PDB file of C-alpha atoms and ligand atoms in Angstrom:
ATOM      1  CA  MET A   1       0.000   0.000   0.000  1.00 47.00           C
ATOM      2  CA  SER A   2       1.459   3.353  -1.011  1.00 51.00           C
ATOM      3  CA  ALA A   3       1.397   5.961   1.771  1.00 52.00           C
ATOM      4  CA  ALA A   4       1.404   8.676  -0.905  1.00 58.00           C
ATOM      5  CA  SER A   5      -2.324   8.099  -1.677  1.00 88.00           C
ATOM      6  CA  ILE A   6      -3.378   8.748   1.905  1.00 96.00           C
ATOM      7  CA  HIS A   7      -4.545  12.191   3.022  1.00 97.00           C
ATOM      8  CA  ARG A   8      -4.317  12.898   6.777  1.00 98.00           C
ATOM      9  CA  ILE A   9      -6.688  15.096   8.755  1.00 98.00           C
ATOM     10  CA  SER A  10      -6.082  15.764  12.451  1.00 98.00           C
ATOM     11  CA  VAL A  11      -9.113  16.115  14.664  1.00 98.00           C
ATOM     12  CA  ILE A  12      -9.959  16.552  18.317  1.00 98.00           C
ATOM     13  CA  ASP A  13     -13.283  15.148  19.494  1.00 98.00           C
ATOM     14  CA  SER A  14     -15.289  16.444  22.408  1.00 98.00           C
ATOM     15  CA  HIS A  15     -18.885  16.426  23.542  1.00 98.00           C
ATOM     16  CA  THR A  16     -20.982  19.206  25.019  1.00 98.00           C
ATOM     17  CA  GLY A  17     -23.857  17.859  27.101  1.00 98.00           C
ATOM     18  CA  GLY A  18     -23.631  14.650  25.052  1.00 98.00           C
ATOM     19  CA  GLU A  19     -23.529  16.285  21.583  1.00 98.00           C
ATOM     20  CA  PRO A  20     -20.288  15.584  19.701  1.00 98.00           C
ATOM     21  CA  THR A  21     -18.000  18.213  18.158  1.00 98.00           C
ATOM     22  CA  ARG A  22     -15.100  17.213  15.912  1.00 98.00           C
ATOM     23  CA  VAL A  23     -12.613  20.088  15.567  1.00 98.00           C
ATOM     24  CA  VAL A  24     -10.403  19.883  12.474  1.00 98.00           C
ATOM     25  CA  THR A  25      -6.975  21.141  13.531  1.00 98.00           C
ATOM     26  CA  GLY A  26      -4.972  20.206  10.418  1.00 97.00           C
ATOM     27  CA  GLY A  27      -5.227  18.731   6.939  1.00 98.00           C
ATOM     28  CA  GLY A  28      -8.573  20.380   6.095  1.00 97.00           C
ATOM     29  CA  PRO A  29      -9.249  21.994   2.689  1.00 97.00           C
ATOM     30  CA  ASP A  30      -7.514  25.281   1.812  1.00 95.00           C
ATOM     31  CA  LEU A  31     -10.357  27.815   1.577  1.00 97.00           C
ATOM     32  CA  GLY A  32      -8.235  30.940   1.077  1.00 96.00           C
ATOM     33  CA  ALA A  33      -8.370  34.083   3.189  1.00 94.00           C
ATOM     34  CA  GLY A  34     -11.736  35.683   2.279  1.00 95.00           C
ATOM     35  CA  PRO A  35     -14.651  36.414   4.617  1.00 95.00           C
ATOM     36  CA  LEU A  36     -15.808  33.318   6.521  1.00 95.00           C
ATOM     37  CA  ALA A  37     -19.157  33.270   4.673  1.00 95.00           C
ATOM     38  CA  GLU A  38     -17.250  33.120   1.345  1.00 97.00           C
ATOM     39  CA  ARG A  39     -14.970  30.405   2.675  1.00 97.00           C
ATOM     40  CA  ARG A  40     -18.014  28.393   3.739  1.00 97.00           C
ATOM     41  CA  THR A  41     -19.409  28.705   0.181  1.00 97.00           C
ATOM     42  CA  LYS A  42     -16.072  27.544  -1.233  1.00 98.00           C
ATOM     43  CA  PHE A  43     -16.034  24.603   1.208  1.00 98.00           C
ATOM     44  CA  GLN A  44     -19.529  23.651   0.003  1.00 98.00           C
ATOM     45  CA  ARG A  45     -18.866  24.123  -3.727  1.00 98.00           C
ATOM     46  CA  GLU A  46     -15.362  22.717  -4.051  1.00 98.00           C
ATOM     47  CA  PHE A  47     -14.572  20.535  -1.050  1.00 98.00           C
ATOM     48  CA  ASP A  48     -17.866  19.168   0.182  1.00 98.00           C
ATOM     49  CA  ARG A  49     -16.518  15.628   0.098  1.00 97.00           C
ATOM     50  CA  PHE A  50     -14.178  16.587   2.983  1.00 98.00           C
ATOM     51  CA  ARG A  51     -17.253  17.518   5.040  1.00 98.00           C
ATOM     52  CA  SER A  52     -18.769  14.109   4.371  1.00 98.00           C
ATOM     53  CA  ALA A  53     -15.502  12.246   5.003  1.00 98.00           C
ATOM     54  CA  ILE A  54     -15.098  13.929   8.413  1.00 98.00           C
ATOM     55  CA  ALA A  55     -18.705  13.939   9.676  1.00 98.00           C
ATOM     56  CA  ASN A  56     -20.303  10.848   8.167  1.00 98.00           C
ATOM     57  CA  GLU A  57     -19.819   7.138   8.790  1.00 98.00           C
ATOM     58  CA  PRO A  58     -17.548   5.194   8.729  1.00 98.00           C
ATOM     59  CA  ARG A  59     -15.442   7.798  10.619  1.00 98.00           C
ATOM     60  CA  GLY A  60     -18.273   9.855  12.123  1.00 98.00           C
ATOM     61  CA  SER A  61     -22.010   9.597  12.732  1.00 97.00           C
ATOM     62  CA  ASP A  62     -25.197  11.548  11.989  1.00 96.00           C
ATOM     63  CA  ALA A  63     -24.798  13.405  15.293  1.00 96.00           C
ATOM     64  CA  VAL A  64     -21.267  14.749  14.670  1.00 97.00           C
ATOM     65  CA  VAL A  65     -20.887  18.498  14.183  1.00 98.00           C
ATOM     66  CA  GLY A  66     -17.569  19.308  12.527  1.00 98.00           C
ATOM     67  CA  ALA A  67     -15.725  22.566  13.178  1.00 98.00           C
ATOM     68  CA  LEU A  68     -13.063  23.570  10.677  1.00 98.00           C
ATOM     69  CA  LEU A  69     -10.580  25.949  12.302  1.00 98.00           C
ATOM     70  CA  CYS A  70      -9.493  28.780   9.960  1.00 96.00           C
ATOM     71  CA  ASP A  71      -7.339  31.868  10.253  1.00 96.00           C
ATOM     72  CA  PRO A  72      -9.666  34.754  11.165  1.00 96.00           C
ATOM     73  CA  ILE A  73      -9.763  37.973   9.124  1.00 95.00           C
ATOM     74  CA  ASP A  74     -10.351  39.988  12.268  1.00 94.00           C
ATOM     75  CA  VAL A  75      -7.055  39.691  14.133  1.00 94.00           C
ATOM     76  CA  SER A  76      -8.804  40.317  17.458  1.00 96.00           C
ATOM     77  CA  CYS A  77     -10.361  36.840  17.046  1.00 97.00           C
ATOM     78  CA  ALA A  78      -8.648  33.744  18.476  1.00 96.00           C
ATOM     79  CA  ALA A  79      -9.808  31.692  15.461  1.00 97.00           C
ATOM     80  CA  GLY A  80     -12.287  31.467  12.628  1.00 97.00           C
ATOM     81  CA  VAL A  81     -14.589  28.455  12.528  1.00 97.00           C
ATOM     82  CA  ILE A  82     -16.938  26.899   9.982  1.00 98.00           C
ATOM     83  CA  PHE A  83     -19.443  24.394  11.379  1.00 97.00           C
ATOM     84  CA  PHE A  84     -20.793  21.501   9.340  1.00 97.00           C
ATOM     85  CA  ASN A  85     -22.713  18.277   9.846  1.00 96.00           C
ATOM     86  CA  ASN A  86     -23.796  15.090   8.091  1.00 95.00           C
ATOM     87  CA  VAL A  87     -25.748  16.957   5.399  1.00 95.00           C
ATOM     88  CA  GLY A  88     -24.356  20.490   5.112  1.00 96.00           C
ATOM     89  CA  TYR A  89     -23.254  23.642   6.909  1.00 95.00           C
ATOM     90  CA  LEU A  90     -24.508  25.471  10.012  1.00 92.00           C
ATOM     91  CA  GLY A  91     -24.599  29.258  10.494  1.00 86.00           C
ATOM     92  CA  MET A  92     -23.642  29.039  14.132  1.00 91.00           C
ATOM     93  CA  CYS A  93     -23.419  26.222  16.604  1.00 96.00           C
ATOM     94  CA  VAL A  94     -23.263  26.987  20.302  1.00 97.00           C
ATOM     95  CA  HIS A  95     -22.508  23.501  21.605  1.00 98.00           C
ATOM     96  CA  GLY A  96     -19.826  23.379  18.892  1.00 98.00           C
ATOM     97  CA  THR A  97     -18.383  26.738  19.991  1.00 98.00           C
ATOM     98  CA  ILE A  98     -18.143  25.431  23.569  1.00 98.00           C
ATOM     99  CA  GLY A  99     -16.328  22.383  22.139  1.00 98.00           C
ATOM    100  CA  VAL A 100     -13.989  24.624  20.074  1.00 98.00           C
ATOM    101  CA  VAL A 101     -13.093  26.753  23.114  1.00 98.00           C
ATOM    102  CA  VAL A 102     -12.342  23.696  25.273  1.00 98.00           C
ATOM    103  CA  THR A 103     -10.297  22.249  22.375  1.00 98.00           C
ATOM    104  CA  LEU A 104      -8.273  25.461  21.913  1.00 98.00           C
ATOM    105  CA  ALA A 105      -7.550  25.415  25.673  1.00 98.00           C
ATOM    106  CA  HIS A 106      -6.602  21.714  25.494  1.00 98.00           C
ATOM    107  CA  LEU A 107      -4.130  22.590  22.714  1.00 97.00           C
ATOM    108  CA  GLY A 108      -2.681  25.388  24.865  1.00 97.00           C
ATOM    109  CA  HIS A 109      -3.775  28.084  22.368  1.00 96.00           C
ATOM    110  CA  ILE A 110      -5.973  29.953  24.860  1.00 97.00           C
ATOM    111  CA  ARG A 111      -6.350  30.262  28.609  1.00 97.00           C
ATOM    112  CA  ALA A 112      -9.241  31.194  30.903  1.00 98.00           C
ATOM    113  CA  GLY A 113     -10.602  34.573  29.797  1.00 98.00           C
ATOM    114  CA  THR A 114     -12.746  36.066  27.051  1.00 98.00           C
ATOM    115  CA  HIS A 115     -12.079  35.212  23.414  1.00 98.00           C
ATOM    116  CA  ARG A 116     -13.621  36.213  20.090  1.00 97.00           C
ATOM    117  CA  LEU A 117     -14.359  33.712  17.326  1.00 97.00           C
ATOM    118  CA  GLU A 118     -15.265  34.533  13.724  1.00 95.00           C
ATOM    119  CA  THR A 119     -18.103  32.501  12.163  1.00 94.00           C
ATOM    120  CA  PRO A 120     -19.880  32.809   8.790  1.00 93.00           C
ATOM    121  CA  VAL A 121     -22.785  34.582  10.566  1.00 89.00           C
ATOM    122  CA  GLY A 122     -20.718  37.016  12.637  1.00 90.00           C
ATOM    123  CA  VAL A 123     -18.279  37.287  15.510  1.00 93.00           C
ATOM    124  CA  VAL A 124     -19.206  35.553  18.763  1.00 94.00           C
ATOM    125  CA  THR A 125     -17.560  35.998  22.129  1.00 97.00           C
ATOM    126  CA  ALA A 126     -16.769  33.077  24.411  1.00 98.00           C
ATOM    127  CA  ALA A 127     -15.563  33.206  27.994  1.00 98.00           C
ATOM    128  CA  LEU A 128     -13.621  30.216  29.292  1.00 98.00           C
ATOM    129  CA  HIS A 129     -14.142  30.229  33.059  1.00 98.00           C
ATOM    130  CA  PRO A 130     -11.526  28.943  35.541  1.00 97.00           C
ATOM    131  CA  ASN A 131     -13.840  26.007  36.410  1.00 97.00           C
ATOM    132  CA  GLY A 132     -13.822  24.885  32.740  1.00 97.00           C
ATOM    133  CA  THR A 133     -17.347  25.985  31.844  1.00 98.00           C
ATOM    134  CA  VAL A 134     -17.772  28.186  28.761  1.00 98.00           C
ATOM    135  CA  SER A 135     -20.196  31.081  28.197  1.00 98.00           C
ATOM    136  CA  VAL A 136     -20.893  31.918  24.559  1.00 98.00           C
ATOM    137  CA  GLU A 137     -22.392  35.270  23.652  1.00 97.00           C
ATOM    138  CA  ASN A 138     -24.268  34.362  20.491  1.00 96.00           C
ATOM    139  CA  VAL A 139     -25.085  36.487  17.419  1.00 94.00           C
ATOM    140  CA  PRO A 140     -28.176  38.787  17.647  1.00 95.00           C
ATOM    141  CA  CYS A 141     -31.336  36.672  17.781  1.00 97.00           C
ATOM    142  CA  HIS A 142     -35.003  37.444  17.222  1.00 98.00           C
ATOM    143  CA  ARG A 143     -38.426  35.942  16.735  1.00 98.00           C
ATOM    144  CA  VAL A 144     -39.789  36.659  13.285  1.00 97.00           C
ATOM    145  CA  ARG A 145     -43.256  35.037  13.437  1.00 96.00           C
ATOM    146  CA  LYS A 146     -45.533  34.074  16.311  1.00 97.00           C
ATOM    147  CA  ASP A 147     -48.237  31.396  16.217  1.00 97.00           C
ATOM    148  CA  VAL A 148     -47.691  30.026  12.727  1.00 96.00           C
ATOM    149  CA  THR A 149     -50.095  27.119  12.120  1.00 96.00           C
ATOM    150  CA  VAL A 150     -49.338  24.348   9.643  1.00 96.00           C
ATOM    151  CA  LYS A 151     -51.334  21.256   8.772  1.00 96.00           C
ATOM    152  CA  VAL A 152     -49.131  18.221   9.294  1.00 97.00           C
ATOM    153  CA  PRO A 153     -50.129  14.878   7.737  1.00 96.00           C
ATOM    154  CA  GLY A 154     -50.754  12.256  10.426  1.00 95.00           C
ATOM    155  CA  ILE A 155     -50.660  14.859  13.234  1.00 96.00           C
ATOM    156  CA  GLY A 156     -53.119  17.664  12.404  1.00 97.00           C
ATOM    157  CA  SER A 157     -52.663  21.396  12.992  1.00 97.00           C
ATOM    158  CA  VAL A 158     -49.408  22.383  14.685  1.00 97.00           C
ATOM    159  CA  THR A 159     -48.754  25.931  15.902  1.00 97.00           C
ATOM    160  CA  GLY A 160     -45.323  27.363  16.696  1.00 97.00           C
ATOM    161  CA  ASP A 161     -43.007  30.365  16.466  1.00 97.00           C
ATOM    162  CA  VAL A 162     -40.261  30.993  13.901  1.00 97.00           C
ATOM    163  CA  ALA A 163     -37.061  32.413  15.412  1.00 97.00           C
ATOM    164  CA  TRP A 164     -33.419  32.990  14.496  1.00 96.00           C
ATOM    165  CA  GLY A 165     -30.946  31.760  17.117  1.00 96.00           C
ATOM    166  CA  GLY A 166     -27.925  31.540  14.788  1.00 93.00           C
ATOM    167  CA  ASN A 167     -29.907  28.921  12.802  1.00 93.00           C
ATOM    168  CA  TRP A 168     -33.613  28.958  11.924  1.00 95.00           C
ATOM    169  CA  PHE A 169     -35.980  27.277  14.386  1.00 97.00           C
ATOM    170  CA  PHE A 170     -39.659  26.411  14.581  1.00 97.00           C
ATOM    171  CA  LEU A 171     -40.535  26.147  18.278  1.00 98.00           C
ATOM    172  CA  VAL A 172     -43.557  24.113  19.311  1.00 98.00           C
ATOM    173  CA  GLU A 173     -44.965  23.463  22.760  1.00 97.00           C
ATOM    174  CA  TYR A 174     -45.209  19.701  23.307  1.00 95.00           C
ATOM    175  CA  LEU A 175     -47.986  18.663  25.636  1.00 89.00           C
ATOM    176  CA  GLY A 176     -47.294  14.898  25.822  1.00 86.00           C
ATOM    177  CA  ASP A 177     -45.543  13.325  28.804  1.00 84.00           C
ATOM    178  CA  ASP A 178     -43.151  11.316  26.611  1.00 91.00           C
ATOM    179  CA  LEU A 179     -40.504  13.935  25.776  1.00 96.00           C
ATOM    180  CA  CYS A 180     -37.801  11.411  26.634  1.00 95.00           C
ATOM    181  CA  LEU A 181     -34.971   9.423  25.099  1.00 95.00           C
ATOM    182  CA  ALA A 182     -37.031   6.221  24.955  1.00 96.00           C
ATOM    183  CA  ASN A 183     -39.354   8.030  22.537  1.00 96.00           C
ATOM    184  CA  VAL A 184     -36.680   9.373  20.173  1.00 97.00           C
ATOM    185  CA  GLU A 185     -37.983   7.627  17.065  1.00 97.00           C
ATOM    186  CA  ALA A 186     -41.528   8.985  17.454  1.00 96.00           C
ATOM    187  CA  LEU A 187     -40.232  12.482  18.326  1.00 97.00           C
ATOM    188  CA  THR A 188     -37.947  12.416  15.281  1.00 97.00           C
ATOM    189  CA  ASP A 189     -40.822  11.363  13.040  1.00 97.00           C
ATOM    190  CA  ARG A 190     -43.042  14.118  14.458  1.00 97.00           C
ATOM    191  CA  CYS A 191     -40.402  16.820  13.947  1.00 97.00           C
ATOM    192  CA  TRP A 192     -39.552  15.607  10.457  1.00 97.00           C
ATOM    193  CA  ARG A 193     -43.210  15.764   9.405  1.00 97.00           C
ATOM    194  CA  ILE A 194     -43.509  19.273  10.857  1.00 97.00           C
ATOM    195  CA  ARG A 195     -40.395  20.388   9.003  1.00 97.00           C
ATOM    196  CA  GLN A 196     -41.586  18.959   5.675  1.00 96.00           C
ATOM    197  CA  SER A 197     -44.970  20.658   6.110  1.00 96.00           C
ATOM    198  CA  LEU A 198     -43.339  24.003   6.935  1.00 96.00           C
ATOM    199  CA  ASN A 199     -41.067  23.736   3.918  1.00 94.00           C
ATOM    200  CA  ALA A 200     -44.041  22.809   1.690  1.00 94.00           C
ATOM    201  CA  ALA A 201     -45.885  25.862   3.075  1.00 92.00           C
ATOM    202  CA  GLY A 202     -43.011  28.109   1.928  1.00 91.00           C
ATOM    203  CA  LEU A 203     -41.062  28.404   5.200  1.00 85.00           C
ATOM    204  CA  ALA A 204     -38.058  26.787   3.604  1.00 76.00           C
ATOM    205  CA  GLU A 205     -35.526  28.609   5.793  1.00 86.00           C
ATOM    206  CA  VAL A 206     -36.625  26.700   8.899  1.00 93.00           C
ATOM    207  CA  ASP A 207     -34.244  23.773   9.262  1.00 91.00           C
ATOM    208  CA  HIS A 208     -34.367  22.976  12.994  1.00 96.00           C
ATOM    209  CA  ILE A 209     -37.542  21.888  14.817  1.00 98.00           C
ATOM    210  CA  GLU A 210     -37.656  22.358  18.589  1.00 98.00           C
ATOM    211  CA  LEU A 211     -40.274  20.778  20.832  1.00 98.00           C
ATOM    212  CA  PHE A 212     -40.355  22.022  24.391  1.00 97.00           C
ATOM    213  CA  GLY A 213     -42.175  20.807  27.483  1.00 96.00           C
ATOM    214  CA  PRO A 214     -41.905  20.762  31.263  1.00 96.00           C
ATOM    215  CA  PRO A 215     -38.473  20.159  32.876  1.00 96.00           C
ATOM    216  CA  THR A 216     -37.481  16.933  34.620  1.00 95.00           C
ATOM    217  CA  VAL A 217     -34.231  18.005  36.322  1.00 97.00           C
ATOM    218  CA  GLY A 218     -34.129  20.243  39.392  1.00 96.00           C
ATOM    219  CA  GLY A 219     -33.726  23.949  38.636  1.00 97.00           C
ATOM    220  CA  ALA A 220     -34.471  23.677  34.893  1.00 98.00           C
ATOM    221  CA  HIS A 221     -37.269  25.726  33.317  1.00 98.00           C
ATOM    222  CA  SER A 222     -37.967  23.530  30.296  1.00 98.00           C
ATOM    223  CA  ARG A 223     -36.896  20.331  28.540  1.00 97.00           C
ATOM    224  CA  ASN A 224     -36.472  20.260  24.772  1.00 98.00           C
ATOM    225  CA  PHE A 225     -36.045  17.943  21.822  1.00 98.00           C
ATOM    226  CA  VAL A 226     -34.336  19.475  18.786  1.00 98.00           C
ATOM    227  CA  LEU A 227     -34.207  17.863  15.374  1.00 98.00           C
ATOM    228  CA  CYS A 228     -31.250  19.052  13.275  1.00 96.00           C
ATOM    229  CA  PRO A 229     -31.306  19.464   9.463  1.00 93.00           C
ATOM    230  CA  GLY A 230     -29.762  16.030   8.795  1.00 91.00           C
ATOM    231  CA  LYS A 231     -32.496  14.285  10.865  1.00 95.00           C
ATOM    232  CA  ALA A 232     -30.191  13.695  13.856  1.00 96.00           C
ATOM    233  CA  TYR A 233     -31.519  14.880  17.212  1.00 98.00           C
ATOM    234  CA  ASP A 234     -29.377  17.203  19.307  1.00 98.00           C
ATOM    235  CA  ARG A 235     -28.034  15.325  22.319  1.00 98.00           C
ATOM    236  CA  SER A 236     -27.379  18.670  24.056  1.00 98.00           C
ATOM    237  CA  PRO A 237     -30.051  21.291  24.868  1.00 98.00           C
ATOM    238  CA  CYS A 238     -28.976  23.010  21.577  1.00 98.00           C
ATOM    239  CA  GLY A 239     -27.437  26.421  22.177  1.00 98.00           C
ATOM    240  CA  THR A 240     -28.841  28.094  19.072  1.00 97.00           C
ATOM    241  CA  GLY A 241     -32.214  26.491  19.912  1.00 98.00           C
ATOM    242  CA  THR A 242     -31.980  27.835  23.467  1.00 98.00           C
ATOM    243  CA  SER A 243     -31.122  31.248  21.969  1.00 98.00           C
ATOM    244  CA  ALA A 244     -34.218  31.055  19.739  1.00 98.00           C
ATOM    245  CA  LYS A 245     -36.275  30.109  22.802  1.00 98.00           C
ATOM    246  CA  LEU A 246     -34.895  33.133  24.705  1.00 98.00           C
ATOM    247  CA  ALA A 247     -35.848  35.360  21.741  1.00 98.00           C
ATOM    248  CA  CYS A 248     -39.453  34.081  21.984  1.00 98.00           C
ATOM    249  CA  LEU A 249     -39.585  34.476  25.779  1.00 98.00           C
ATOM    250  CA  ALA A 250     -38.183  38.009  25.479  1.00 98.00           C
ATOM    251  CA  ALA A 251     -40.685  38.911  22.730  1.00 98.00           C
ATOM    252  CA  ASP A 252     -43.558  37.643  24.920  1.00 98.00           C
ATOM    253  CA  GLY A 253     -42.265  39.568  27.963  1.00 98.00           C
ATOM    254  CA  LYS A 254     -41.847  36.251  29.839  1.00 98.00           C
ATOM    255  CA  LEU A 255     -38.118  36.628  30.541  1.00 98.00           C
ATOM    256  CA  ALA A 256     -36.376  39.875  31.454  1.00 98.00           C
ATOM    257  CA  GLU A 257     -32.900  41.015  30.402  1.00 98.00           C
ATOM    258  CA  GLY A 258     -30.326  39.406  32.748  1.00 98.00           C
ATOM    259  CA  GLU A 259     -32.763  36.797  34.110  1.00 98.00           C
ATOM    260  CA  THR A 260     -31.635  33.162  33.966  1.00 98.00           C
ATOM    261  CA  TRP A 261     -33.275  30.403  31.915  1.00 98.00           C
ATOM    262  CA  ILE A 262     -32.065  26.824  32.414  1.00 98.00           C
ATOM    263  CA  GLN A 263     -32.727  24.683  29.364  1.00 98.00           C
ATOM    264  CA  GLU A 264     -32.637  20.913  29.708  1.00 98.00           C
ATOM    265  CA  GLY A 265     -32.020  18.717  26.670  1.00 98.00           C
ATOM    266  CA  ILE A 266     -33.357  15.259  25.919  1.00 98.00           C
ATOM    267  CA  LEU A 267     -30.464  13.580  27.833  1.00 98.00           C
ATOM    268  CA  GLY A 268     -31.053  15.751  30.917  1.00 97.00           C
ATOM    269  CA  SER A 269     -27.904  17.865  30.353  1.00 98.00           C
ATOM    270  CA  THR A 270     -28.459  21.616  30.794  1.00 98.00           C
ATOM    271  CA  PHE A 271     -27.417  24.987  29.365  1.00 98.00           C
ATOM    272  CA  ILE A 272     -27.843  28.217  31.305  1.00 98.00           C
ATOM    273  CA  GLY A 273     -29.163  31.087  29.179  1.00 98.00           C
ATOM    274  CA  THR A 274     -29.475  34.830  29.751  1.00 98.00           C
ATOM    275  CA  PHE A 275     -29.733  37.731  27.318  1.00 98.00           C
ATOM    276  CA  ARG A 276     -29.076  41.420  26.886  1.00 98.00           C
ATOM    277  CA  ARG A 277     -31.066  43.637  24.569  1.00 98.00           C
ATOM    278  CA  ASP A 278     -29.461  44.684  21.282  1.00 97.00           C
ATOM    279  CA  GLY A 279     -31.873  47.108  19.578  1.00 97.00           C
ATOM    280  CA  GLU A 280     -34.911  45.140  18.421  1.00 96.00           C
ATOM    281  CA  LYS A 281     -33.014  41.885  18.925  1.00 98.00           C
ATOM    282  CA  ILE A 282     -31.424  40.097  21.862  1.00 98.00           C
ATOM    283  CA  ARG A 283     -27.888  38.823  22.433  1.00 97.00           C
ATOM    284  CA  PRO A 284     -28.133  35.519  24.321  1.00 98.00           C
ATOM    285  CA  THR A 285     -25.310  34.146  26.438  1.00 98.00           C
ATOM    286  CA  ILE A 286     -25.329  30.364  26.804  1.00 98.00           C
ATOM    287  CA  THR A 287     -23.184  28.560  29.373  1.00 98.00           C
ATOM    288  CA  GLY A 288     -22.263  24.866  29.183  1.00 98.00           C
ATOM    289  CA  THR A 289     -19.466  22.355  29.598  1.00 98.00           C
ATOM    290  CA  ALA A 290     -17.533  20.239  27.094  1.00 98.00           C
ATOM    291  CA  TYR A 291     -15.170  17.306  27.609  1.00 98.00           C
ATOM    292  CA  ILE A 292     -12.416  16.222  25.228  1.00 98.00           C
ATOM    293  CA  ASN A 293     -12.780  12.537  24.380  1.00 98.00           C
ATOM    294  CA  GLY A 294     -10.426  11.898  21.494  1.00 98.00           C
ATOM    295  CA  GLU A 295      -7.383  13.083  19.555  1.00 98.00           C
ATOM    296  CA  SER A 296      -6.835  11.345  16.260  1.00 98.00           C
ATOM    297  CA  THR A 297      -5.729  11.400  12.661  1.00 98.00           C
ATOM    298  CA  LEU A 298      -8.300  10.495  10.035  1.00 98.00           C
ATOM    299  CA  LEU A 299      -6.834   8.650   7.048  1.00 98.00           C
ATOM    300  CA  LEU A 300      -8.440   9.268   3.644  1.00 98.00           C
ATOM    301  CA  ASP A 301      -7.351   6.606   1.180  1.00 96.00           C
ATOM    302  CA  ASP A 302      -8.755   7.299  -2.284  1.00 90.00           C
ATOM    303  CA  ARG A 303      -8.831   3.574  -3.034  1.00 94.00           C
ATOM    304  CA  ASP A 304     -11.311   3.046  -0.204  1.00 96.00           C
ATOM    305  CA  PRO A 305     -14.851   2.954  -1.720  1.00 96.00           C
ATOM    306  CA  PHE A 306     -16.140   4.700   1.442  1.00 97.00           C
ATOM    307  CA  CYS A 307     -13.239   7.165   1.681  1.00 97.00           C
ATOM    308  CA  TRP A 308     -15.574  10.184   1.333  1.00 97.00           C
ATOM    309  CA  GLY A 309     -18.201   8.963   3.791  1.00 97.00           C
ATOM    310  CA  ILE A 310     -21.484   7.078   3.550  1.00 96.00           C
ATOM    311  CA  HIS A 311     -24.386   9.318   2.589  1.00 85.00           C
ATOM    312  CA  PRO A 312     -27.636   9.008   0.610  1.00 79.00           C
TER     313      PRO A 312
HETATM  314  O1  PYC B 401     -25.796  23.907  20.051  1.00 79.29           O
HETATM  315  O2  PYC B 401     -26.307  25.432  18.558  1.00 79.29           O
HETATM  316  C1  PYC B 401     -26.158  24.263  18.895  1.00 79.29           C
HETATM  317  C2  PYC B 401     -26.404  23.211  17.896  1.00 79.29           C
HETATM  318  C3  PYC B 401     -26.883  23.378  16.617  1.00 79.29           C
HETATM  319  C4  PYC B 401     -26.951  22.105  16.046  1.00 79.29           C
HETATM  320  C5  PYC B 401     -26.502  21.192  16.970  1.00 79.29           C
HETATM  321  N1  PYC B 401     -26.180  21.898  18.098  1.00 79.29           N
END
């Protein structure tokens, strides 16, 4: 076997509240030095097979969120980052940002303190606290539509809010008592049907569906189930989803600036959310914890029929 045909990509794996983040620290595609949004487009147009090779089976899984580290344009930023998953690219990813910050600290690139990171949807600020937790101040978030009703085959009428939390969300109150891991298949099916109905009704930008119900862990205000664009459910409470939820609570006058909201995810892990006002929008800050669980080199051998990942 000739070593010359093998491309090497170094990655560091972590999880934030159970949701995996795979940070690409070397060997990723060369996307040039343009704005991050342009680099993301180049990634998608010219190097998408790298995304699939890193995130998808046999090296990854549907739940993996990849984070390609890039040189930032804004030199006040510690790094630039482009998030991707099993099917495409994310605007922002809060659990992923927490994973990136813990990874940069693990590599010795940053210490406890406040750091700026450039993403395709704007600069976010992340504070690494001495106890290892990370607070991410997300991009400006807002609710754009309240009480949108769609007819969903097999379910009936479903009403929810459309909000931007760094990704687009449709947030629906879930009244059943089975918002739990044992019911993941039925919850996934429900969310997928809702998403298809929204898209058919012309709300094509909505790519994440968030169901929320009563909390089960002490101190939490709500439990959620979030279905991501590639049909994987978020193992964490979803930081952009929590941001979208804060935007709705703020718009309804149910949560005041600086007040705390504890969001529980489907595994029972929690994020702490607060917000400050930013004109008509809000700037959420989401606090969570990530743990490093792997350092490895991915080998991409062009002769391998599954070199570029398994995908539909
Ligand atoms: O934490 O923002 C998040 C997120 C988005 C998709 C998966 N996790």
